Coordinates of C-alpha atoms and ligand atoms in Angstrom, one line a residue:
X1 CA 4.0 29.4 -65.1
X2 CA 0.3 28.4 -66.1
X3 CA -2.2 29.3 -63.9
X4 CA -2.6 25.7 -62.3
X5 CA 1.2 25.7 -61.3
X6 CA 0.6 29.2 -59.7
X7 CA -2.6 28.3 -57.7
X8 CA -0.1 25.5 -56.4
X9 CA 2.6 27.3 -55.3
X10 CA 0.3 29.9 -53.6
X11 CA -1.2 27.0 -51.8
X12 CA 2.0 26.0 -50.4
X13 CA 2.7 29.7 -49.5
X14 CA -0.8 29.6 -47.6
X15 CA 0.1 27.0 -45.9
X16 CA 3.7 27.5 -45.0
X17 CA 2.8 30.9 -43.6
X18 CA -0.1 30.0 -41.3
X19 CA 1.9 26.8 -40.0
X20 CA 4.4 29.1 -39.3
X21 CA 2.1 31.6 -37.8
X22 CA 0.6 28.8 -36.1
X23 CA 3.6 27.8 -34.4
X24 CA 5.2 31.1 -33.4
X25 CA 1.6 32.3 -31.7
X26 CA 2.1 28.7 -29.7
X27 CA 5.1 29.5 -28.4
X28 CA 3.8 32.9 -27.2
X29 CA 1.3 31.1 -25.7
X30 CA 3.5 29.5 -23.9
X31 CA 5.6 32.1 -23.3
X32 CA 2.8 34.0 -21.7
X33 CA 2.1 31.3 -19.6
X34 CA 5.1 30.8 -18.5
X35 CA 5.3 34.2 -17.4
X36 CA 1.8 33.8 -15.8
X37 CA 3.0 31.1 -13.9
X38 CA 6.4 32.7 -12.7
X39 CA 4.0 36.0 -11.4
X40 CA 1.2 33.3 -9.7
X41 CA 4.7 31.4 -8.0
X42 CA 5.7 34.7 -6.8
X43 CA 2.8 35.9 -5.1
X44 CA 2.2 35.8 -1.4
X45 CA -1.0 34.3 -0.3
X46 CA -2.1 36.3 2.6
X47 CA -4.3 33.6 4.5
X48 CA -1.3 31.9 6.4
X49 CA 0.7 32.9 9.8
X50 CA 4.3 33.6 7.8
X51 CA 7.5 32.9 10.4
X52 CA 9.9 35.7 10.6
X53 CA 12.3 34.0 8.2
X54 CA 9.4 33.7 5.6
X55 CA 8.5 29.7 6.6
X56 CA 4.7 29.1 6.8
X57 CA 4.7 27.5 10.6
X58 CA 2.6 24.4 10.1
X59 CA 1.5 22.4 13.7
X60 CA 2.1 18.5 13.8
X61 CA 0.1 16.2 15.6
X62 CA 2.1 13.6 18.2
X63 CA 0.2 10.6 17.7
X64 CA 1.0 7.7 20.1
X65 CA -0.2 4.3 18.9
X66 CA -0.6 0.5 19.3
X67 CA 1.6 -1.2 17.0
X68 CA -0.5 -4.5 17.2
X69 CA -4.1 -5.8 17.9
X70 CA -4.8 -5.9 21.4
X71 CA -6.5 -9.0 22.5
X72 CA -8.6 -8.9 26.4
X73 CA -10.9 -11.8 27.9
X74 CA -13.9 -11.3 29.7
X75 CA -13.5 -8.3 32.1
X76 CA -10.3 -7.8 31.6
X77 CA -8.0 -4.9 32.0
X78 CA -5.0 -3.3 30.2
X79 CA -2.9 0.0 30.3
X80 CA -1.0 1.9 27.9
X81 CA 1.8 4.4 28.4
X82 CA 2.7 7.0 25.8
X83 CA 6.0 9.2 27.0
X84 CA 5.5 12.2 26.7
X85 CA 9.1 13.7 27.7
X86 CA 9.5 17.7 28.4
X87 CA 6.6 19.5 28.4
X88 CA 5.9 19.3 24.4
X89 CA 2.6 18.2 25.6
X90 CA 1.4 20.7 28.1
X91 CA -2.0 22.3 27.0
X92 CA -2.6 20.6 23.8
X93 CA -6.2 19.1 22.9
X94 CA -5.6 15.2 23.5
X95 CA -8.1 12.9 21.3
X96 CA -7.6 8.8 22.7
X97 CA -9.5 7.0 19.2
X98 CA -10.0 2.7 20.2
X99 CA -11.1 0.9 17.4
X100 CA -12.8 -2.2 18.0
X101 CA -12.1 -4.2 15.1
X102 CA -15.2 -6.5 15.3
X103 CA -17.4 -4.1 16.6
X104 CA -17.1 -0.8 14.6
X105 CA -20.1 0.5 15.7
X106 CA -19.8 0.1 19.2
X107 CA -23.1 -2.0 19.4
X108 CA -23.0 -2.5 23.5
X109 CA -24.5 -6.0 22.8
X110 CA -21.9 -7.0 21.0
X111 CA -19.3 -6.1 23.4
X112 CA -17.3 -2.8 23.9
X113 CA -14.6 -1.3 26.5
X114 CA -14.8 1.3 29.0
X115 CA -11.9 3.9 28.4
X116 CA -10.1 6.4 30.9
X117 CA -7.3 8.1 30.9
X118 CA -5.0 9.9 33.7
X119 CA -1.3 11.0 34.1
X120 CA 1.3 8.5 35.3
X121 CA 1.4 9.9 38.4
X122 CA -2.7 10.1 38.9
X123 CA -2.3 13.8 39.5
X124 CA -5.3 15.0 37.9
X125 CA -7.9 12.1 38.8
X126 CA -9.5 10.8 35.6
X127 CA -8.7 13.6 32.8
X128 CA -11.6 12.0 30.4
X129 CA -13.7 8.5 29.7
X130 CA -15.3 7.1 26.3
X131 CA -18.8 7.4 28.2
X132 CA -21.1 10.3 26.3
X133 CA -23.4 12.3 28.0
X134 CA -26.2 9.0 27.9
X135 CA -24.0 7.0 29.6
X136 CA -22.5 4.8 26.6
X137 CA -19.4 3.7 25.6
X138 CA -17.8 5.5 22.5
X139 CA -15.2 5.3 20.6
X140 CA -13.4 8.4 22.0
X141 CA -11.9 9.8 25.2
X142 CA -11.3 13.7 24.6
X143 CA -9.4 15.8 26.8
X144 CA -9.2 19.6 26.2
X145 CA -6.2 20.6 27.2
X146 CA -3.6 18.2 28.5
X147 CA -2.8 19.1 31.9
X148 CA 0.4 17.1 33.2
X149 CA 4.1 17.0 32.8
X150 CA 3.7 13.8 33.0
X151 CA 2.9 11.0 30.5
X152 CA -0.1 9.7 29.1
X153 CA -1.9 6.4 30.6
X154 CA -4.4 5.0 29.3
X155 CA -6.6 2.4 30.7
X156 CA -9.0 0.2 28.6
X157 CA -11.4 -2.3 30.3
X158 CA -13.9 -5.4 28.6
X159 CA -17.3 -5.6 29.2
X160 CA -19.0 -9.1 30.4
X161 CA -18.0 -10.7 26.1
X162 CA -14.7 -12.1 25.7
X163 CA -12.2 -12.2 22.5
X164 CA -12.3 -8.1 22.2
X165 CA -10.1 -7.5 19.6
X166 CA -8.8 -3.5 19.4
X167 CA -6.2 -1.0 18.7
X168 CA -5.3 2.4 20.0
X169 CA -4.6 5.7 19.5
X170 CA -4.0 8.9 21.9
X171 CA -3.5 11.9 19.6
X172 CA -1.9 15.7 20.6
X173 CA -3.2 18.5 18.7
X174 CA -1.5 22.3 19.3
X175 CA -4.6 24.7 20.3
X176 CA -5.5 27.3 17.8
X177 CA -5.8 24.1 15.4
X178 CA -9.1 23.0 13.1
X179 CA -8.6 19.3 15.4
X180 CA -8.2 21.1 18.6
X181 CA -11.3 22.8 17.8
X182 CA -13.2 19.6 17.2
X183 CA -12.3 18.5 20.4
X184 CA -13.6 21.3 22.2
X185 CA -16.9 21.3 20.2
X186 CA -17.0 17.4 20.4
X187 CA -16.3 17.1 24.9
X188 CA -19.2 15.1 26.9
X189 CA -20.7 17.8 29.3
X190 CA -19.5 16.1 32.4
X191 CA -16.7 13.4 33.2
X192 CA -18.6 10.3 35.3
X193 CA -16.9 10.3 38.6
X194 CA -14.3 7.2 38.6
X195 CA -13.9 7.4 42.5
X196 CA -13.7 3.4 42.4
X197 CA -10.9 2.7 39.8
X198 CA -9.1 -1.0 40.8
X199 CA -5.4 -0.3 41.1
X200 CA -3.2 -2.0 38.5
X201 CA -0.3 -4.3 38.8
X202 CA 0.0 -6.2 35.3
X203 CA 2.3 -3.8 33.5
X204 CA 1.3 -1.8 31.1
X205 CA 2.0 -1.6 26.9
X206 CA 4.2 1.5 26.2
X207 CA 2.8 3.0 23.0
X208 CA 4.7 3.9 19.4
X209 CA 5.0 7.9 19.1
X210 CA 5.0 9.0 15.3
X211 CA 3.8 12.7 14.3
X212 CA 1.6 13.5 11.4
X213 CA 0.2 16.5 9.4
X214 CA -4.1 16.2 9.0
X215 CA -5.4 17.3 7.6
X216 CA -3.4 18.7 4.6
X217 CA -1.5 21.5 4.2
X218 CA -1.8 23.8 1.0
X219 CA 1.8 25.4 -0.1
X220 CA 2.4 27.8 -3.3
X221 CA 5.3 26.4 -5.2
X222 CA 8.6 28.1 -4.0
X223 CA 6.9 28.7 -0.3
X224 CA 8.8 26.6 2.2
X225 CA 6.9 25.3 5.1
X226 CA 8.6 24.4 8.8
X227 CA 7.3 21.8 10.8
X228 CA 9.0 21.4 14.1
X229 CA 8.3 18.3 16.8
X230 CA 9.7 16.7 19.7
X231 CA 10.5 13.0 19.4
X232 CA 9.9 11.1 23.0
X233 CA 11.2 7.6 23.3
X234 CA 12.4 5.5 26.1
X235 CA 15.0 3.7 23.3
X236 CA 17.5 6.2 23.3
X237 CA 19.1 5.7 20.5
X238 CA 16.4 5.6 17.0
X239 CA 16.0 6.2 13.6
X240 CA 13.3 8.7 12.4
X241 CA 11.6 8.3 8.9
X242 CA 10.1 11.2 7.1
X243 CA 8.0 11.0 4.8
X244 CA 6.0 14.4 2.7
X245 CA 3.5 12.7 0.4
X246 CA 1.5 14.5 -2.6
X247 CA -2.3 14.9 -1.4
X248 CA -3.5 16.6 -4.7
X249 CA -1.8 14.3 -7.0
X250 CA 0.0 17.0 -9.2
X251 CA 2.6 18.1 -6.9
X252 CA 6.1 17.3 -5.3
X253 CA 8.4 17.7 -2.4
X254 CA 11.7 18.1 -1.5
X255 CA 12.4 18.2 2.4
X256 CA 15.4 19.2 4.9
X257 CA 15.7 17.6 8.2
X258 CA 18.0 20.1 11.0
X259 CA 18.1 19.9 14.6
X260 CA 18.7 23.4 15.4
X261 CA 16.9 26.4 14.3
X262 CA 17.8 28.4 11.8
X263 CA 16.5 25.7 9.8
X264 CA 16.5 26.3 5.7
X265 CA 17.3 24.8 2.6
X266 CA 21.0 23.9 3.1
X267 CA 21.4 25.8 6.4
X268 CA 22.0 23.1 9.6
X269 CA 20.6 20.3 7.5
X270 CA 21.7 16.9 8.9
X271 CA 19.9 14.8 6.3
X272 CA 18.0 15.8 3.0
X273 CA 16.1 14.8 -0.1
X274 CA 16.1 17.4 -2.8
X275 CA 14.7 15.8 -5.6
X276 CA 10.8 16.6 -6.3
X277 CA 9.0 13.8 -6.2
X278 CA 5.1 12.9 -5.0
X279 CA 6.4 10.9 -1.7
X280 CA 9.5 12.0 -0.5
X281 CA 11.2 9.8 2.2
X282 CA 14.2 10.3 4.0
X283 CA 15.5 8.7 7.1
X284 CA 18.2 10.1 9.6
X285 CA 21.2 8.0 11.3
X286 CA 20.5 6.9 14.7
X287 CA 20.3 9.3 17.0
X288 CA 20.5 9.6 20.5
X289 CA 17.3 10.7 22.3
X290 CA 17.3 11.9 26.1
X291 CA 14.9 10.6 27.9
X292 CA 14.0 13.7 30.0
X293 CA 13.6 16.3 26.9
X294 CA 13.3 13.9 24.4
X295 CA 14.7 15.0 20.3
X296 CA 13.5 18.3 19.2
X297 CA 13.8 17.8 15.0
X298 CA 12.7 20.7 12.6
X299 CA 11.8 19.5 9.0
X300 CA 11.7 22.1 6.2
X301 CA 8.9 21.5 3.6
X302 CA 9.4 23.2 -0.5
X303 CA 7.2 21.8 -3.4
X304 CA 6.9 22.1 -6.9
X305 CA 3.6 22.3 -9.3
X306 CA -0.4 21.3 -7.8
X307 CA -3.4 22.5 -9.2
X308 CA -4.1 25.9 -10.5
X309 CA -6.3 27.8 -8.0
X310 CA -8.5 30.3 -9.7
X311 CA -9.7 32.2 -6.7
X312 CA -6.0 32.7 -5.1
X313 CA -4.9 33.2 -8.4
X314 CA -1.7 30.9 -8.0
X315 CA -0.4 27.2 -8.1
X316 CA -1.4 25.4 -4.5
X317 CA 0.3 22.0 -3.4
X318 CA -1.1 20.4 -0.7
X319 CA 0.7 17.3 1.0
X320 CA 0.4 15.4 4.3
X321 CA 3.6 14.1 6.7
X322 CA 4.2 11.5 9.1
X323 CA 7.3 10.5 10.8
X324 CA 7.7 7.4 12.5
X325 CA 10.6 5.4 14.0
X326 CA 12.7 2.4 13.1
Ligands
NAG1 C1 8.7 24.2 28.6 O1 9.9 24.3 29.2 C2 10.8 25.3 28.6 C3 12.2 25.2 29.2 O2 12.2 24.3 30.3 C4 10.2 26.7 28.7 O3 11.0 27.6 28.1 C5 8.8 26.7 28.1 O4 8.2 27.9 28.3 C6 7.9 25.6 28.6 N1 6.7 25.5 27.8 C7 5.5 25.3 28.4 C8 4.4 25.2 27.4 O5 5.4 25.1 29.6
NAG2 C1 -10.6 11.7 17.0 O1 -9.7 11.1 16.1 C2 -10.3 10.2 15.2 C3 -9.2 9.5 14.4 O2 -8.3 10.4 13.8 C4 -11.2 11.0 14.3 O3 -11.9 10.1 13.4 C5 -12.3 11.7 15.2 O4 -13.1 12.5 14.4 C6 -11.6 12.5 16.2 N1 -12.6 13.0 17.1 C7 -12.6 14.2 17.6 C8 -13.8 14.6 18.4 O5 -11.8 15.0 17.4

């Protein structure tokens, strides 16, 4: 072999040994990261309430809604009824939101509503108005802490403008909750006295319950979350849809509907949808809802991936819900 041959073949040795070296230190690498990421998946995150079957409890919010654009002339009135069967409702924070769709700023010259809401049977007078502490009409009637086994009315009244154009929503937050909390910081020091409300004959629009998670929630991959709600209708037979939907962009869901507790991955599941994905919908047969207690369903939450989070060390998903009904 002359000496240029040699310096050849070494080269190719060279080279065939660090490519090789190259390629067995990558799949250490990811070996080790693998590993890493097995140790982060496995590792309880201390900052959530845990239920006793290791479920993170997460609260839902009972939203009850227009379903179209409400249209009132000049001084007109209109009520809404959300049902609020059982007592699901009793002492959550109660946030009614109107939007005024050609008036988002409530500018009183260019027409606005007066809000209030009671119970159905008027027990508790006037539980909260959309007046704030100056006297003007806002776009929100809070109530603390919902009083009443009864359900929700709502009565919206024009000003002196005609062609008011809005939609609403009466929302239900568990106490203990950041949106509870923002209700409490957010109440008008006093309720103006409503001593001469006109009684109502029209008949009133009965509002469209769904339930929603806000704001997100953050699960480790492998951690399973329950969310539990009660379904009020006065159709008694519906269909629910459930939808778990990707926040972060990087993770997915598989969910497991059950209406009894224990409720688990394949334990008392009537419907499912196992495969990870970003939005994961699934929707039950019709069921029949009682009137009086309404539908108590349970949905169990699992996810897969998110963003890396260096200060907890681990792999967070975060995803939002709503169910509504068909
Ligand atoms: C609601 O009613 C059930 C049974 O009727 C009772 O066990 C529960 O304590 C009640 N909850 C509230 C918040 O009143
Ligand atoms: C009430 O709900 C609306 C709509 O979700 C939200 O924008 C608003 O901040 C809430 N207000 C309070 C005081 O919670």
């Amino acid at each position: 072999m002359n000496k240029l041959a040699m310096l050849v073949v070494c080269c190719l040795f060279l080279q065939l040994a660090s490519g090789a070296s190259l390629a067995f230190s990558r799949r250490e690498d990811t070996r080790s990261r693998w590993a890493d990421l097995q140790r982060k998946l496995h590792q309880p995150r201390g900052d959530t309430p845990i239920t006793q079957s290791g479920q993170i409890a997460v609260p839902t919010i009972a939203r009850y809604g227009t379903t179209e654009t409400v249209t009132l002339s000049q001084d007109e009135t209109q009520r809404f009824v959300g049902e609020l069967c059982s007592n699901s409702s009793m002492g959550k924070a109660v946030n009614v939101t109107v939007h005024l769709h050609n008036n988002a700023g409530w500018e009183p010259v260019q027409g606005v509503v007066d809000v209030y809401v009671v119970d159905s049977n008027c027990q508790g007078g006037v539980l909260c108005t959309n007046k704030d502490d100056d006297g003007y009409a806002t776009a929100y009637c809070l109530i603390e802490s919902w009083p009443s086994l009864s359900n929700i009315m709502i009565v919206v009244k024009a000003g002196p403008v005609s062609g008011i154009k809005f939609s609403l929503a009466a929302e239900f937050y568990e106490q203990g909750t950041q949106p509870a909390a923002h209700v409490k910081t957010h109440m008008p020091s006093h309720i103006p006295n409503l001593l001469a409300m006109a009684p109502l004959d029209q008949p009133a629009i009965t509002l469209t319950q769904s339930v929603e998670v806000f704001p997100s929630v953050s699960l480790g991959s492998l951690e399973r979350a329950l969310l539990e709600f009660t379904w009020c209708s006065d159709n008694s037979m519906i269909m629910i849809q459930s939808t778990v939907m990707s926040s972060d962009g990087e993770s997915t869901y598989a969910q497991y509907i059950c209406e009894t507790l224990p409720c688990d991955v394949g334990t008392n599941n009537i419907i499912e949808q196992t495969e990870y994905l970003p939005t994961n919908t699934v929707q039950t047969d019709p069921m029949n809802i009682d009137n009086a207690v309404g539908k108590k369903l349970y949905v169990v939450v699992t996810s897969w991936g998110g963003p890396y989070d260096s200060a907890g060390n681990a792999y967070v998903s975060n995803f939002l819900y709503s169910a509504n009904q068909h």
